[in-house]
Every structure is written in C-alpha cells, then in structure tokens.
Short mmCIF file of C-alpha atoms and ligand atoms in Angstrom, two decimals:
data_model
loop_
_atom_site.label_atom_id
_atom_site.label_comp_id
_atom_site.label_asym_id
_atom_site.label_seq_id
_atom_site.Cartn_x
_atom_site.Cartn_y
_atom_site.Cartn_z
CA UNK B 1 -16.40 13.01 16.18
CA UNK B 2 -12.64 12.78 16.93
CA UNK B 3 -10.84 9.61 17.19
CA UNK B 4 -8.28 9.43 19.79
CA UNK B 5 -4.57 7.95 19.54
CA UNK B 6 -4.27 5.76 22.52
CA UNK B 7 -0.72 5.60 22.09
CA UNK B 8 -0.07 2.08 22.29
CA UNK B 9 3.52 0.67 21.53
CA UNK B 10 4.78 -1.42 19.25
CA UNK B 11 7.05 -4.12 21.22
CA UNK B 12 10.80 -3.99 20.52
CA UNK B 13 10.26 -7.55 17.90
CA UNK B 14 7.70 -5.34 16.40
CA UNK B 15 9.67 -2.49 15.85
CA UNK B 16 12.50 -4.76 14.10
CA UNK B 17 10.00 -5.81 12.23
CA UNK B 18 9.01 -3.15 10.98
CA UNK B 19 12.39 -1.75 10.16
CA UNK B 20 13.41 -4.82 8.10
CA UNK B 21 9.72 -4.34 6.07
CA UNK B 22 10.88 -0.87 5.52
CA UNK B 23 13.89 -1.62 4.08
CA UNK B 24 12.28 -4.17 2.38
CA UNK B 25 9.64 -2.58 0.27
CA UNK B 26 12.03 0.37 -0.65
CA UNK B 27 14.96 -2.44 -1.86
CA UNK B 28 11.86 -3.88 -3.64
CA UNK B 29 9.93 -0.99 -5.13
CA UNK B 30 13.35 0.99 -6.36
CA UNK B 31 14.63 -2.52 -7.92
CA UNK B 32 10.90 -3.01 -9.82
CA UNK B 33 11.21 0.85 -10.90
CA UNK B 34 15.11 -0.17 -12.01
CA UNK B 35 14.17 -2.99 -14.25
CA UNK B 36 10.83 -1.17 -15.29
CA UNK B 37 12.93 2.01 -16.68
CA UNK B 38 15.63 -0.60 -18.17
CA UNK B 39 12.62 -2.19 -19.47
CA UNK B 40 13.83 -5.37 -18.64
CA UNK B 41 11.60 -8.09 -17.65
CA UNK B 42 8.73 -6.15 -16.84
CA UNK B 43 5.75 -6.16 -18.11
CA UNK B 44 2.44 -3.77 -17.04
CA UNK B 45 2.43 -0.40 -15.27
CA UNK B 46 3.24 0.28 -11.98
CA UNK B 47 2.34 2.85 -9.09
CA UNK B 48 4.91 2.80 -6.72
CA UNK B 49 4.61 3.56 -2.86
CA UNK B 50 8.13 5.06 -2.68
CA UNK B 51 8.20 7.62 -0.18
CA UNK B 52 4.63 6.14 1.39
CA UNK B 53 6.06 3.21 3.15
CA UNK B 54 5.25 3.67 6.54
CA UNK B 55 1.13 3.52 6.12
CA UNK B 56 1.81 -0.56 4.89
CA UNK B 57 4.09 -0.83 7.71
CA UNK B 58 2.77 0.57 10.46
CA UNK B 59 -0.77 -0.79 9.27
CA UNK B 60 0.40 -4.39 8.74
CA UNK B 61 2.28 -4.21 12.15
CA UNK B 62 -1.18 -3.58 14.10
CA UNK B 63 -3.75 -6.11 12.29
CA UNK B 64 -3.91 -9.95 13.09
CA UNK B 65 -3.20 -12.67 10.35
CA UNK B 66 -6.72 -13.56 10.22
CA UNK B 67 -7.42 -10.04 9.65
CA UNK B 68 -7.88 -9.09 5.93
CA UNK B 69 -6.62 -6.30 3.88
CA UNK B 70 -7.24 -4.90 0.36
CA UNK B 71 -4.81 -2.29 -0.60
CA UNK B 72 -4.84 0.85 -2.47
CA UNK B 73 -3.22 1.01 -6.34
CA UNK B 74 -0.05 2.05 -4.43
CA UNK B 75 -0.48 -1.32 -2.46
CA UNK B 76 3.04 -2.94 -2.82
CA UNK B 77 3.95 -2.78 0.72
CA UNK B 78 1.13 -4.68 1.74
CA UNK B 79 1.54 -7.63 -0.28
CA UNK B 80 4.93 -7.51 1.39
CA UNK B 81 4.34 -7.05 4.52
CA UNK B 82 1.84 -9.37 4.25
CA UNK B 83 4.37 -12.31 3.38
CA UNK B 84 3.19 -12.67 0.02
CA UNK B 85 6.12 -14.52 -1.94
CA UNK B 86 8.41 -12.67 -3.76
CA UNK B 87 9.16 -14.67 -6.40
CA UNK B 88 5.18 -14.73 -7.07
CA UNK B 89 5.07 -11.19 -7.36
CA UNK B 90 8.25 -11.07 -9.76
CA UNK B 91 7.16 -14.03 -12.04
CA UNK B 92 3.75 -12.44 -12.60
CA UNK B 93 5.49 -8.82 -13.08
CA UNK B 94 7.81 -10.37 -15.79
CA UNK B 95 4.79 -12.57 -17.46
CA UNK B 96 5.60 -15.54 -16.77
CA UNK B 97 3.82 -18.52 -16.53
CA UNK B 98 2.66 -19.68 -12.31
CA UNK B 99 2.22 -15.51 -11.21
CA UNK B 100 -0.58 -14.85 -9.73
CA UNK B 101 -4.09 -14.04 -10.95
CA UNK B 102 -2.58 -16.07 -14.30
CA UNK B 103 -0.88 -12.84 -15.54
CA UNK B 104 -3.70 -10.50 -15.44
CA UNK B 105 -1.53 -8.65 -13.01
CA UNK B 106 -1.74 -5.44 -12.09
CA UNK B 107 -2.02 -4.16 -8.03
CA UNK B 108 -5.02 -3.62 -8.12
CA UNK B 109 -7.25 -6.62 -9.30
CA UNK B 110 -4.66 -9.37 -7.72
CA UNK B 111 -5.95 -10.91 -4.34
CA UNK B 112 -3.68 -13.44 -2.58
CA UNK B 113 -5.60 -15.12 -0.11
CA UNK B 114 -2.83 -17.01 1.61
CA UNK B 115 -2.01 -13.57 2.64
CA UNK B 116 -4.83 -11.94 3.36
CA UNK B 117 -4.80 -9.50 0.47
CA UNK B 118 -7.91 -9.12 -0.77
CA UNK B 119 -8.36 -7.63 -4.90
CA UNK B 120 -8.76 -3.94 -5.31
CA UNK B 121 -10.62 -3.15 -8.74
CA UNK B 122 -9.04 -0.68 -11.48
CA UNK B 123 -12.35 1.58 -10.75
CA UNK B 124 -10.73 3.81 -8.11
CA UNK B 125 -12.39 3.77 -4.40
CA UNK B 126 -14.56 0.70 -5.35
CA UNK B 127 -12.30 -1.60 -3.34
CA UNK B 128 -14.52 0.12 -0.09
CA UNK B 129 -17.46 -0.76 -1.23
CA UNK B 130 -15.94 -4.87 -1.67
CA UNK B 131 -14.33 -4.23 1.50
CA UNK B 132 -17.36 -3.76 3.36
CA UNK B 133 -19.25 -6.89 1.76
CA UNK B 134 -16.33 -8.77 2.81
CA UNK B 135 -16.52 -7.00 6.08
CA UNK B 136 -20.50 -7.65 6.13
CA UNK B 137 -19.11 -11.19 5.89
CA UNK B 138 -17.20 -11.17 8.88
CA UNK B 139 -19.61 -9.72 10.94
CA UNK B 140 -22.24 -11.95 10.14
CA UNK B 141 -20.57 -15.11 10.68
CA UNK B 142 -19.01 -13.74 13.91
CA UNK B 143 -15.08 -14.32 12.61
CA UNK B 144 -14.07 -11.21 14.86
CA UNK B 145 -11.62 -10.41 12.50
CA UNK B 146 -11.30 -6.52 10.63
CA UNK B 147 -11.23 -5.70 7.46
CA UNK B 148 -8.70 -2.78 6.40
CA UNK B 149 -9.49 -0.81 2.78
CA UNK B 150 -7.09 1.52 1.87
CA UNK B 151 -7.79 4.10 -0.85
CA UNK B 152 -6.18 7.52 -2.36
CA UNK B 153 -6.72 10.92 -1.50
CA UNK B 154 -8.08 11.56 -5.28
CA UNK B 155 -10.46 8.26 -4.81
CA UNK B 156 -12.38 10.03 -1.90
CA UNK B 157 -13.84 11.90 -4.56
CA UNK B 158 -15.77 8.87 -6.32
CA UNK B 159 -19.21 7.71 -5.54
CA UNK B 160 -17.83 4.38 -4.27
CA UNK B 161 -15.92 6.31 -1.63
CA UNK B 162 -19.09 7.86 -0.66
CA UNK B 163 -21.74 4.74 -0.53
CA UNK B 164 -19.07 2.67 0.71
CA UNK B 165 -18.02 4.78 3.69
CA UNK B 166 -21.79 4.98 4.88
CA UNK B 167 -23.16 1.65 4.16
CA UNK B 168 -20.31 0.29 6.88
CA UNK B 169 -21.36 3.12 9.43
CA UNK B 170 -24.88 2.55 9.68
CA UNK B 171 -23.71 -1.29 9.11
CA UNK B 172 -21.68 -0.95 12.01
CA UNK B 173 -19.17 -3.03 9.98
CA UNK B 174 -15.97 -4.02 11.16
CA UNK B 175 -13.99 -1.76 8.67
CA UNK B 176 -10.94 0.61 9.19
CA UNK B 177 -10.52 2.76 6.09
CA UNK B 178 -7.00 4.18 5.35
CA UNK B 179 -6.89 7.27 2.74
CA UNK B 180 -2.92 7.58 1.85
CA UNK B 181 -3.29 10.90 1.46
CA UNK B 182 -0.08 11.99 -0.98
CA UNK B 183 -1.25 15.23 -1.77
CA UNK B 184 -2.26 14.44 -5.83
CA UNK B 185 -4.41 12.20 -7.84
CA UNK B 186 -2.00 12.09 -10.68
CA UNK B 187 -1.17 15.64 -11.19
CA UNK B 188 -4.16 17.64 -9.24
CA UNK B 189 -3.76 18.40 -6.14
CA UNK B 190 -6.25 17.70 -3.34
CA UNK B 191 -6.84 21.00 -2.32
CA UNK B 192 -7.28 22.13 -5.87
CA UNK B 193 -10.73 19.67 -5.83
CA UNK B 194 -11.95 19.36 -2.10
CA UNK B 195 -12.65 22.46 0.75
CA UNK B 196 -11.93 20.35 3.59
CA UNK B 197 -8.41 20.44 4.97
CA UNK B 198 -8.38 17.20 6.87
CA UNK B 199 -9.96 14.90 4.63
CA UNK B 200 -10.65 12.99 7.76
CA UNK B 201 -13.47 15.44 8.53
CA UNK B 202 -15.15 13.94 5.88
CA UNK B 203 -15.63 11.09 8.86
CA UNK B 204 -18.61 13.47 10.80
CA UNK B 205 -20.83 13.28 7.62
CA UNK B 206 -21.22 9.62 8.13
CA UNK B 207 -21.33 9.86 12.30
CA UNK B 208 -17.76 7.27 12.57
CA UNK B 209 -14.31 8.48 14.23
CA UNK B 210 -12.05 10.12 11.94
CA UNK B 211 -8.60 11.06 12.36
CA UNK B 212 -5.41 12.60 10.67
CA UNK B 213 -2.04 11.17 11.31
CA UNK B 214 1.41 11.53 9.79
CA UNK B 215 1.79 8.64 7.30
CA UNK B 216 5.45 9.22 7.47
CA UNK B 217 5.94 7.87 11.09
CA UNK B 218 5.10 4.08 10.95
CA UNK B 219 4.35 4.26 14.87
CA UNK B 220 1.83 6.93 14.81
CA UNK B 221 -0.02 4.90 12.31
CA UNK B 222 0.31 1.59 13.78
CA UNK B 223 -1.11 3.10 17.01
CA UNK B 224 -3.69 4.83 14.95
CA UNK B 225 -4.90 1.42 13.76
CA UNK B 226 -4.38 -0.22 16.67
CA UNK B 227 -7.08 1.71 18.30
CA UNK B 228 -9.30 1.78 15.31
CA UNK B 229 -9.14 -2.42 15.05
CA UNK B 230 -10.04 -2.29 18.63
CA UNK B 231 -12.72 -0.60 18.04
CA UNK B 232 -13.98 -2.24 15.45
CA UNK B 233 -13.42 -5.51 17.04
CA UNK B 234 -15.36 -4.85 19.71
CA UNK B 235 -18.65 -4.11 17.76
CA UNK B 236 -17.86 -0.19 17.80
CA UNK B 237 -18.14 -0.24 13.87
CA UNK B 238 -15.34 1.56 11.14
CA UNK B 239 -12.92 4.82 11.72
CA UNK B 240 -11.52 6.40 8.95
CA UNK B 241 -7.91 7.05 9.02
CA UNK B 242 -6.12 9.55 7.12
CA UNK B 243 -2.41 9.40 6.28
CA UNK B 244 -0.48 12.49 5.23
CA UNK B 245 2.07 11.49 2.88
CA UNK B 246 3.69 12.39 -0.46
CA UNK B 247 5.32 10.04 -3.33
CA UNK B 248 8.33 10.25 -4.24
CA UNK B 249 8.07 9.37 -8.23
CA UNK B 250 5.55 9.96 -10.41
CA UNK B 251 2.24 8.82 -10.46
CA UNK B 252 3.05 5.67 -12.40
CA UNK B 253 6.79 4.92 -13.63
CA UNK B 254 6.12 5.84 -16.97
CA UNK B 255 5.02 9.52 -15.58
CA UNK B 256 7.80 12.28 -15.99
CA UNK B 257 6.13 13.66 -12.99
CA UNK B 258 6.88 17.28 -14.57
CA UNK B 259 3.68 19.19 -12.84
CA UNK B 260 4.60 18.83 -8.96
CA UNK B 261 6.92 21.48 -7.57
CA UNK B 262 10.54 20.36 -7.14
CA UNK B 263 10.54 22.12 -3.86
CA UNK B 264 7.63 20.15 -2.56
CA UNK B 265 9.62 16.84 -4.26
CA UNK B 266 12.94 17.79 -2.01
CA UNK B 267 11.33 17.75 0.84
CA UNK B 268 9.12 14.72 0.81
CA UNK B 269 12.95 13.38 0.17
CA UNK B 270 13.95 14.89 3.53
CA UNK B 271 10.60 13.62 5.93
CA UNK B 272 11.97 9.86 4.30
CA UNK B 273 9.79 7.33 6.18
CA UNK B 274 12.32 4.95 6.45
CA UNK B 275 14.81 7.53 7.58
CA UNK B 276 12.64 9.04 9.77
CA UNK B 277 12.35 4.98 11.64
CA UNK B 278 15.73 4.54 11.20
CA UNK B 279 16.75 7.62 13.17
CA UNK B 280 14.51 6.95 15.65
CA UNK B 281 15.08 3.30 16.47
CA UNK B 282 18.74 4.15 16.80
CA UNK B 283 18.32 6.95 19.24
CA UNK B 284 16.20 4.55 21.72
CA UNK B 285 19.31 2.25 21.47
CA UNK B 286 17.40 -0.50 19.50
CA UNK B 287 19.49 -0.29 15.91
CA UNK B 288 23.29 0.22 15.14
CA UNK B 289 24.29 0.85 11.90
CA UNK B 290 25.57 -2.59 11.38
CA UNK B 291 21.86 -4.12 11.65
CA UNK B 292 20.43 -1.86 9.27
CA UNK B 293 23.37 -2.57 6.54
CA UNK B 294 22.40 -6.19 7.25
CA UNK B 295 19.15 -5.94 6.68
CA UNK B 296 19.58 -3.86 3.24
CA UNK B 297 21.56 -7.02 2.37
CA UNK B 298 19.00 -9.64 3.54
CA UNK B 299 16.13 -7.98 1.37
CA UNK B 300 18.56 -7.31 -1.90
CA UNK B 301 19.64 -10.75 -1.87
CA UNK B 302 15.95 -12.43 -1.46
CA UNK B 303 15.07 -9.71 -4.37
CA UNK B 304 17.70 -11.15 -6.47
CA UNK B 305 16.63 -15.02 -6.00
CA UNK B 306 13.17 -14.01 -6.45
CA UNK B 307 14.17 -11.84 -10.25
CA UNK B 308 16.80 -15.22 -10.33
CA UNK B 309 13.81 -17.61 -10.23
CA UNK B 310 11.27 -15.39 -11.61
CA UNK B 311 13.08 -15.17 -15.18
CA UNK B 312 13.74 -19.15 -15.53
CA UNK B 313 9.89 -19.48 -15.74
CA UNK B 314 8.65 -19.82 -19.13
CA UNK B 315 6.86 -16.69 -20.48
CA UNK B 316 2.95 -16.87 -19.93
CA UNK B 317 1.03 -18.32 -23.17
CA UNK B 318 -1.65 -15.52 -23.11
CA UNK B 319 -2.92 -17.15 -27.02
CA UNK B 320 -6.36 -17.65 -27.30
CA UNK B 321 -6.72 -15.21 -24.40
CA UNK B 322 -9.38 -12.71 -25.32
CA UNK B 323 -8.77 -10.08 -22.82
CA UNK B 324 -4.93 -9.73 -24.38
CA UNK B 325 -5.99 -7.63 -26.77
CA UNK B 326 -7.44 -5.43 -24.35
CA UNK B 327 -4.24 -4.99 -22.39
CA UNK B 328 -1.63 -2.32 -24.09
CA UNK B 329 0.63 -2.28 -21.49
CA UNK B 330 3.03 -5.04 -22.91
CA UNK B 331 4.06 -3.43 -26.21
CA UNK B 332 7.64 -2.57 -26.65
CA UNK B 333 8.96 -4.03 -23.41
CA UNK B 334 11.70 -6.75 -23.75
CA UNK B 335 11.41 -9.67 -22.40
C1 TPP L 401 -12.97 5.70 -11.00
C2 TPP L 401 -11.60 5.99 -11.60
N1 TPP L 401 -11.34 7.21 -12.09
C3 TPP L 401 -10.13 7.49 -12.63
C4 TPP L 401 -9.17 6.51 -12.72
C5 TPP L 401 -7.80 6.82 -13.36
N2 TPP L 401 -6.78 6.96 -12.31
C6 TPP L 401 -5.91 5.97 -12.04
S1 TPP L 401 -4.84 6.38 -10.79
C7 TPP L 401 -5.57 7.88 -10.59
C8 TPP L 401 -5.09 8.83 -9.50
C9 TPP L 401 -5.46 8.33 -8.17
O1 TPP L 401 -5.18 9.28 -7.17
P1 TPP L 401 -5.32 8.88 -5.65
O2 TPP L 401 -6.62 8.23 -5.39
O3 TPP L 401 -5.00 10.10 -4.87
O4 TPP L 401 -4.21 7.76 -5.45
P2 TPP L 401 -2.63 7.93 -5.67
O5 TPP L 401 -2.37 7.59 -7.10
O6 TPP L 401 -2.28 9.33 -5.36
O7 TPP L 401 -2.04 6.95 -4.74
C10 TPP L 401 -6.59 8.08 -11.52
C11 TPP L 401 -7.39 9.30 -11.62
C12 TPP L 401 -9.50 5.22 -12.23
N3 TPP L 401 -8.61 4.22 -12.25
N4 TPP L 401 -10.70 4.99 -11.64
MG1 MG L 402 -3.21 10.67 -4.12
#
C-alpha cells in the first residue's frame, strides 16, 4: 500500500518559519559541536542532526501543539522547533544545576512536556513501542491529537521497531512513524544489512501506508506528514514515513567519521537542506538575502544568551548520586 503526497502547502508565515528554524538548529548544532570539540562546557556525547534538518522542520511545521513528539537520538531539531528553551538545553549540556531531567541528559531519555517532546530511551527503536502506548493513550481518551516517533534507519532493524510498528497497525493507533534514513547506523551502511531499497516497503508487511520522501526538502516532508496526521486523525490509523537523508559529521562528535566515503560526504554538503530552502524561498520572491543574514543573527545571539546564562549556573551536585558512576562521559572535559 502506497501513501500518497497530497501536496498541501505550507502558508507563506509557515514557510518563514521554517526558514528561521533552519537556521536555527544549524547556528545551534555547529555552536554545541564548537564548544564540544573545544571541550568547553560540555559535558555528555552528542549525535548531531547536521545535514538532517529538514525532517524536524518540515515535521514540526505540519503537527499541532497538542500533538506530541518523541524524537530520534539525532532529535535536536525537535526540541527546537518545538520551543523548548534554550538556555534549558545549554545548562543541562554544560551540567549545571536547573537542566532538565536533573542532568541525566542525554537526547534520548530527556522528555520536556511543556513542549511536547516526549523521552526516547538509549535502547535504539524502543521509543515506537512508548510512542504507541502514549498513542494508545490518546486514542482511548479521544484527545484527537497524533503522536509522531521518529527512529534511524539502523533502528528498523531492532525488535522494538518490529512489535512496535504492528501493535499500532492492528491498534489502529494514531501514530506517524518517521525513519531519518541517513544511509548508516554508525559506520554500516543500510544496504550492507537490509534487501529492501525503500525501507518504506517495510510498511506492506504490517498492511499501513508507507512512503519515501526526500528528507532534504522540508516541504516534501511537511506535506508528507501533513497527509499522514490527517489520516491518522481521522481514525485511519499510522503511516510510516521514510526520509532520505545523510549526516554531515560523524556518528557522534567524538567519531572521526573515517569509514564513509569522502565523495558521498561532498555531496550530502552540496543537497544542504537549508540551502536547498533557502534557494527556493528566494526564487518564489519570499526571502532576500538581507532576511536570511538577519535571521543567522537572531539565532547566534539567543545562542549566546542562552551559553551566557547557561554557564552562571552553578555546576550540578551529582554526590551521593548512584547512577554517576555509571556515566563515563564526563571525564576529561573542562568545565
Ligand atoms: C538497541 C541498541 N543497539 C545498539 C545501540 C548502539 N547505537 C547507538 S547509535 C547507533 C547507530 C544508530 O543508527 P541509526 O538508527 O541509523 O540512527 P543514526 O545514528 O544514523 O541517526 C547504535 C548502533 C543502541 N543504542 N541501542
Ligand atoms: Mg542511520
């Protein structure tokens, strides 16, 4: 079963929208890897979504507020997008006392419900199987709002992925699952460990809608979701959504990311999501160069009050905490 892409567009508020989130998750994301590799401040691992933008955007564009999301690993746009405070997000980055989930950060087991982000789990593809409880949820009391579970390529590949995706399609849940498909899982690549193609296909095992889109153009994804939160909305159960994408950096910052081919690398560089927005929003007469310089400014200078603010808080007394011995990400980063 095919999903179609109505084609529905965004509005021209929308659209600016989603430009200044753009901008605003790169400034973000390529200030955290700056401070990460100067190891200052930062504390933990991260897995950027540099080069994978446009599935946050475009997906945030197209769901409601009341709507709920839980991200992938590679989930920093969304807690943008979804207005989550910056400062929050720095503070708990730099281990500091008020972050959130009281410094047992990490992307993936930090919900913030203000927001509308629901907590992802470090076991890869099990934040499906929470999604649809919390989608069960919202069914049951008759909310008529969606929930949206994004995963990996590589996490298809895990049990959870598997249970998850049919418990919500004989469930009928209302569930749209987004696979950011970037090619690797770490350093293996996709095709090296799957037959299918379009992992999308995977979709008519389970009897739901599936569909491939490019995850580099925000719009097709936003319209992509658009139809599939219809859908869901109106009782018609999940679609599963995949994005075609690639990273830019490694799999985490600390990866050397020496295994992909630098060809490959150069032209992820070239099919640039926010470039690729950019160019287009100009040629329909709705950006001049002038807006987008302002709004590089706007994010870098909220960034900078939010690293500002973020290092007056007091470091995070983690004593007596018996998980911190557990945690080895910490050691040798400067405070
Ligand atoms: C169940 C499970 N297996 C392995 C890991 C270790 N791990 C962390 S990230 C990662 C790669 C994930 O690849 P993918 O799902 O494609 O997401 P991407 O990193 O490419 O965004 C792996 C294997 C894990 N966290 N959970
Ligand atoms: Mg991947």
């Amino acid at each position: 079963m095919n999903a179609a892409n109505t084609g529905k567009e965004p509005g021209r508020e929308t659209l600016r929208r989603m430009m200044e989130q753009l901008v605003l998750v790169r400034e973000f994301e390529t200030r955290c890897e700056e401070l990460w590799k100067a190891r200052v401040h930062m504390v933990g691992e991260f897995h950027l979504s540099l080069g994978q933008e446009a599935i946050a955007v475009g997906t945030c564009a197209a769901i409601r507020p009341s709507d709920l999301i839980c991200p992938s690993i590679r989930g920093m746009g969304v807690y943008l997008c979804r207005g989550a405070s910056l400062r929050d997000l720095m503070t708990t980055f730099f281990d500091r006392a008020g972050g959130i989930a009281n410094g047992r950060w990490a992307h993936w087991h930090s919900p913030v419900p203000d927001a509308g982000v629901l907590a992802q789990t470090g076991m890869l593809g099990s934040g499906l199987v929470t999604s649809g409880g919390v989608a069960l949820s919202q069914k049951y009391l008759k909310t008529g709002n969606v929930v949206v579970t994004m995963l990996g390529d590589g996490a298809t590949n895990t049990g959870y992925f598997h249970e998850g995706v049919n418990f919500a399609a004989f469930a009928d849940l209302p569930l749209v699952i987004i696979i950011e498909n970037n090619g690797y899982a770490v350093s293996t690549p996709i095709s090296s460990v799957v037959r299918v193609k379009d992992l999308s296909r995977r979709a008519e095992g389970y009897g739901i809608p599936g569909i491939t889109v490019d995850g580099n153009d925000a719009i097709a994804v936003y319209q992509t979701v658009d139809d599939a939160l219809e859908r869901a909305r109106a009782g018609g159960g999940p679609t599963l959504i995949e994005c075609k994408t690639y990273r830019f950096g490694g799999s985490t910052v600390k990866d050397a990311d020496a295994l992909r081919p630098a060809a490959e690398k150069d032209a992820a560089r070239r099919n640039c999501p926010v470039q690729r927005f950019k160019g287009m929003l100009s040629e329909r007469g709705l950006l001049v160069e002038d807006d987008y310089r302002s709004m590089v400014k706007a994010a870098r200078a909220r960034i900078e009050e939010a690293e500002r603010l973020a290092a007056e808080q007091p470091m995070l007394d983690a004593s007596g905490d018996p998980l911190t011995e557990f945690w080895p990400y910490a050691e040798g980063v400067s405070k």
